[in-house]
XYZ file of C-alpha atoms in Angstrom:
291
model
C 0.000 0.000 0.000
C 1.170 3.495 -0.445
C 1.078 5.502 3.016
C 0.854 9.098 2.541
C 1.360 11.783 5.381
C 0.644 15.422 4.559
C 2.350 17.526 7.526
C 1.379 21.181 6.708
C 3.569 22.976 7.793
C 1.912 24.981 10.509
C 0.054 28.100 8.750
C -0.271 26.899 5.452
C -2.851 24.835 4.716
C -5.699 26.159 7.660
C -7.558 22.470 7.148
C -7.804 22.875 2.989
C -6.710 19.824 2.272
C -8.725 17.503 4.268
C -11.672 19.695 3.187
C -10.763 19.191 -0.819
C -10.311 15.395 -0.325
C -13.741 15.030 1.339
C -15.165 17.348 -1.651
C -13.709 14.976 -4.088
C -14.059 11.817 -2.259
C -16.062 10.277 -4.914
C -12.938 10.743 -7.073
C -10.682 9.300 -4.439
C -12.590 6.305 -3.696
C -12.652 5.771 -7.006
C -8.857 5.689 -7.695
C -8.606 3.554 -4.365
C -7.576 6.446 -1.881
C -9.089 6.890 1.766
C -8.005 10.119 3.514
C -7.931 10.424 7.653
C -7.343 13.534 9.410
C -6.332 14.977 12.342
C -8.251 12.864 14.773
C -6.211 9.964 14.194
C -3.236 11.730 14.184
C -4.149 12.634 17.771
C -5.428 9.144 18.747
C -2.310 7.180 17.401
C 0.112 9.248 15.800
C 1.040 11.659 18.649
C 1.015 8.830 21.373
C 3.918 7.478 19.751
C 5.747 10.154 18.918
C 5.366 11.289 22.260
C 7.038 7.862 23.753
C 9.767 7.667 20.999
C 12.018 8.885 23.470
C 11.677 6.140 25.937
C 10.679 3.136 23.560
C 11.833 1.660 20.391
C 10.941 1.717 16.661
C 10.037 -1.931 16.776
C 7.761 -1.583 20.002
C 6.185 1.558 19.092
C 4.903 0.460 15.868
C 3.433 -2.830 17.487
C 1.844 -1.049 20.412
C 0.621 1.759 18.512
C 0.495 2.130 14.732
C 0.496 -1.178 12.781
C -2.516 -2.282 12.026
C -3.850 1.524 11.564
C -3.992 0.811 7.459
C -7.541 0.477 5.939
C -8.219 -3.527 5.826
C -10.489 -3.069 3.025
C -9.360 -4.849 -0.355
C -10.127 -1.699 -3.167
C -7.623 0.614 -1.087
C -4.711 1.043 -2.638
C -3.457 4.705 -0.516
C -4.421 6.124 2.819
C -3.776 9.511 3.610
C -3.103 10.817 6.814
C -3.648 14.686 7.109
C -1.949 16.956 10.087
C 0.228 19.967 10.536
C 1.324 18.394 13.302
C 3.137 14.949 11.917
C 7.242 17.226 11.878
C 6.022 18.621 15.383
C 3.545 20.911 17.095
C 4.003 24.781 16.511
C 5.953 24.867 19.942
C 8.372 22.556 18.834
C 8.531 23.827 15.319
C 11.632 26.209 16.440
C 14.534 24.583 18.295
C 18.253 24.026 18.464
C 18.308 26.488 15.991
C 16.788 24.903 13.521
C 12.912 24.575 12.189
C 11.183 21.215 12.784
C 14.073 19.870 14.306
C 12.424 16.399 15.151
C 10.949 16.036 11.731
C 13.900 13.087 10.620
C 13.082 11.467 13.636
C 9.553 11.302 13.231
C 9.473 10.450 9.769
C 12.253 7.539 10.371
C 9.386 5.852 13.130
C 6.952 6.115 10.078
C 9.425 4.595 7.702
C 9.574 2.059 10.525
C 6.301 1.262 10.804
C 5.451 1.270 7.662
C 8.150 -0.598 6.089
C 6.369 -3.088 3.951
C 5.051 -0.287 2.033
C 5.905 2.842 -0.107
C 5.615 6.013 2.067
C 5.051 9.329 0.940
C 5.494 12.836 2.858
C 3.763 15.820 1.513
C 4.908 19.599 3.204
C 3.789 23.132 1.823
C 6.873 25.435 3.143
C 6.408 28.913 3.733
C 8.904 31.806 3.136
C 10.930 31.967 6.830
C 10.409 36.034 5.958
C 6.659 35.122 7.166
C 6.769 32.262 8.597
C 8.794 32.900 11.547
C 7.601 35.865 13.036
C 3.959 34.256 13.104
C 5.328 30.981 14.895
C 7.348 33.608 17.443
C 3.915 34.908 17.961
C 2.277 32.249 18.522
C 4.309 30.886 21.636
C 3.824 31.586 24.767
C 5.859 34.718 25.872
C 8.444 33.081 27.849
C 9.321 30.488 24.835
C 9.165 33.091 22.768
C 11.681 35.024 24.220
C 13.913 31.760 25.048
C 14.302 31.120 21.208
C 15.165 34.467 20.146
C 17.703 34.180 22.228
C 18.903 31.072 21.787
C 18.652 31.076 17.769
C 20.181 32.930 14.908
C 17.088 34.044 13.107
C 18.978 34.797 10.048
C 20.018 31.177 9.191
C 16.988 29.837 9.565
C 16.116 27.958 6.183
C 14.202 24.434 5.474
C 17.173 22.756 4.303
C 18.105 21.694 7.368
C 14.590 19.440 7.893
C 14.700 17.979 4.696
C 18.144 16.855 4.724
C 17.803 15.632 8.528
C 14.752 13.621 6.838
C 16.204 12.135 3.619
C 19.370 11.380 6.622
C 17.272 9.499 8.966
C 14.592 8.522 6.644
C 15.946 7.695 2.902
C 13.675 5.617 2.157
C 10.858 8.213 2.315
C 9.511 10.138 -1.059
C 9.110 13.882 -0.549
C 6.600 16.386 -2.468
C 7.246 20.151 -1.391
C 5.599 23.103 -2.822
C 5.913 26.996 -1.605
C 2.724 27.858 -0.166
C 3.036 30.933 -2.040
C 2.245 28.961 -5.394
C -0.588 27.405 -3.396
C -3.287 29.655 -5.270
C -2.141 28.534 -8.552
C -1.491 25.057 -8.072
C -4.089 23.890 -5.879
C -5.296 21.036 -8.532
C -1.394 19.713 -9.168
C -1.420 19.680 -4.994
C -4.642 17.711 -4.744
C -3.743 15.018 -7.020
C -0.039 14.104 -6.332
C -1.525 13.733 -2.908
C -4.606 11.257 -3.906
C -2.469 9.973 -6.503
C -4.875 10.644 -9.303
C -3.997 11.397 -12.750
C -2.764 14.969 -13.972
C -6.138 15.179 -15.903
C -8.617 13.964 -13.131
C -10.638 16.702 -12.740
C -11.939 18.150 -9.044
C -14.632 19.927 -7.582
C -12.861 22.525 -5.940
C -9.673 23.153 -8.243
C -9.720 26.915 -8.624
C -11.636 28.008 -5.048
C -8.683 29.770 -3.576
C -7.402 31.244 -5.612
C -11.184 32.722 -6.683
C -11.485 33.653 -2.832
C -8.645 35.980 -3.288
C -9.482 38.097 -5.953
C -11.617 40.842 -6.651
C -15.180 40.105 -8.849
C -13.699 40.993 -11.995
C -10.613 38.876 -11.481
C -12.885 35.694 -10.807
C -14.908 35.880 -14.292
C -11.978 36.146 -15.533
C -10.744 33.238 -14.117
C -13.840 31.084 -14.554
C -13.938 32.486 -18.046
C -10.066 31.141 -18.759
C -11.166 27.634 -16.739
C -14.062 27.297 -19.184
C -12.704 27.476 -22.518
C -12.935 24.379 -24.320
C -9.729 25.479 -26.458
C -6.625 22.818 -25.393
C -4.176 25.225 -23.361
C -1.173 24.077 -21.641
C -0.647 23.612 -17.932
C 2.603 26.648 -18.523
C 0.196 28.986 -20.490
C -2.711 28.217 -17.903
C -0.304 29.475 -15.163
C 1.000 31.917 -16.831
C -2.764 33.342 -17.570
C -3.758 33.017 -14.215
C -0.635 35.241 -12.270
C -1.334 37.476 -14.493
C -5.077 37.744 -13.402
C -3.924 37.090 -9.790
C -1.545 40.321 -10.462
C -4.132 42.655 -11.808
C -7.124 41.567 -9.409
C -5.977 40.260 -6.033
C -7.603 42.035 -3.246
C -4.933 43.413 -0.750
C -6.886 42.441 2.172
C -6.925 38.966 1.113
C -3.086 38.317 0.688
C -1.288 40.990 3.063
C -0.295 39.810 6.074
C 0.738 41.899 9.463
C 4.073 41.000 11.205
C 3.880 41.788 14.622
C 7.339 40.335 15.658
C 9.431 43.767 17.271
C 12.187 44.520 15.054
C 11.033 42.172 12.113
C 11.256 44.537 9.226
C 10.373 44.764 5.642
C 14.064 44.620 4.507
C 14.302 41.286 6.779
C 11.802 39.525 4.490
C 13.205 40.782 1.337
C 16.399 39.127 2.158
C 14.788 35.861 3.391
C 12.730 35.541 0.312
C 15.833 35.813 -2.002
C 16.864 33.066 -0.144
C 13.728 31.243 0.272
C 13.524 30.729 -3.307
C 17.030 29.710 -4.190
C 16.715 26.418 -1.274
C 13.356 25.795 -3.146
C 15.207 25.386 -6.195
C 17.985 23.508 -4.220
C 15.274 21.356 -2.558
C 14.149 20.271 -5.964
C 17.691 18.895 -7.142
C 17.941 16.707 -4.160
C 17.296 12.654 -4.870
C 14.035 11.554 -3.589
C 12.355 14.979 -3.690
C 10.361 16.847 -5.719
C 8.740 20.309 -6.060
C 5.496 21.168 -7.090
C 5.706 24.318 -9.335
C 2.922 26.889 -11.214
């Protein structure tokens, strides 16, 4: 069976995904996918990962997580959603590094799960925006502990991902910045279900519609419509451009609150943001979902 684990990260997907696999369920059930969500993660997941450091690989997985997989004959891929499977928000920044027990974590899964092809699936997020949100988010007292205990300014996700591929090699990786997310919602959707490119789905083109203004969704739904055979580059292509032209400010600005986080601070981080994207991409056993 292939065993699929989307992992968010933590403010990216805001429950989307589970929410587009139950909309297209039909179309998963279909292709022989079942999707779970963050119940079970709670009910079996965490448990374990919470004991991994007092008990072993081998005696975690029996206690805990074999036997989890569907028993009925037509499935062919579960999918287990959470933005919590690399680590809860307040363990999302330590030892200088993000997600530092992500390679772990993944390694018990590989573990477990050994007699079958495992997949993770992570939507980054530019550290420019990313990490002032987590900051805020803690509590003020771990907060202030990881400021000062971290350089801020090498914080990158190529740390994770290489402690992952380290610990877990066997593991397939699909990435994707969650500031494509708009644009390649679909491509998302179905490298997750494993469906084919051309399946279509209910919900394909909803968030990227719930950004922009009214004139910028006809125009959309209008492009999405035509029966004229466009390719998947022009499609894109089309579709920034509408996203440029129409996006409603309120919909895709975002406050940083962090003291002393500054404009010029995310500029630099996103220069570098995209360059480990494109680094991410080159490394065996991972790939990057792109408009």
């Amino acid at each position: 069976m292939q065993v699929v684990f989307h992992a968010g990260v933590a403010f990216t997907d805001e429950g989307r995904v589970l929410a587009s696999l139950t909309k297209n369920a039909s179309a998963l059930a279909t292709h022989g996918a079942a999707f779970f969500g963050p119940r079970r993660y709670k009910r079996v997941f965490k448990p374990a990962f919470d004991r991994f450091e007092t008990a072993t690989a081998e005696l975690l997985a029996q206690q805990t997580i074999e036997g989890i997989l569907p028993s009925g004959g037509g499935t062919r891929r579960a999918i287990y959603s959470s933005g919590s499977f690399a680590g809860d928000p307040e363990m999302a920044l330590q030892d200088g590094q993000l997600y530092p027990f992500a390679g772990r974590r993944m390694a018990l899964l590989e573990h477990s799960f050994r007699d079958h092809e495992v997949e993770l699936f992570m939507g980054l997020r530019n550290p420019g925006s990313f990490v002032p949100k987590l900051l805020m988010s803690l509590p003020e007292e771990a907060r202030t502990d990881a400021i000062r205990d971290t350089d801020l300014s090498c914080l990158s996700w190529i740390g994770m991902i290489e402690d992952i591929r380290d610990l877990a090699p066997n593991v397939q990786i699909t990435l994707w910045g969650n500031e494509d997310t708009p644009f390649i919602w679909g491509d998302i959707i179905r490298a997750l279900a494993g469906l084919d490119e051309d399946t279509p789905l209910e919900d394909e083109h909803d968030l990227l519609l719930s950004l922009l203004d009214e004139t910028g969704r006809n125009e959309v739904l209008t492009l999405t419509s035509q029966d004229a055979a466009q390719s998947k580059a022009i499609l894109h292509e089309n579709m920034a451009r509408i996203f440029d032209n129409h996006a409603q400010p309120e919909e895709i600005e975002e406050e940083l609150h962090l003291p002393g986080w500054s404009t010029e601070i995310v500029d630099a981080f996103s220069e570098l943001y995209e360059q480990d994207l494109e680094r991410l991409g080159s490394i065996p056993g991972v790939r990057v979902l792109k408009p």
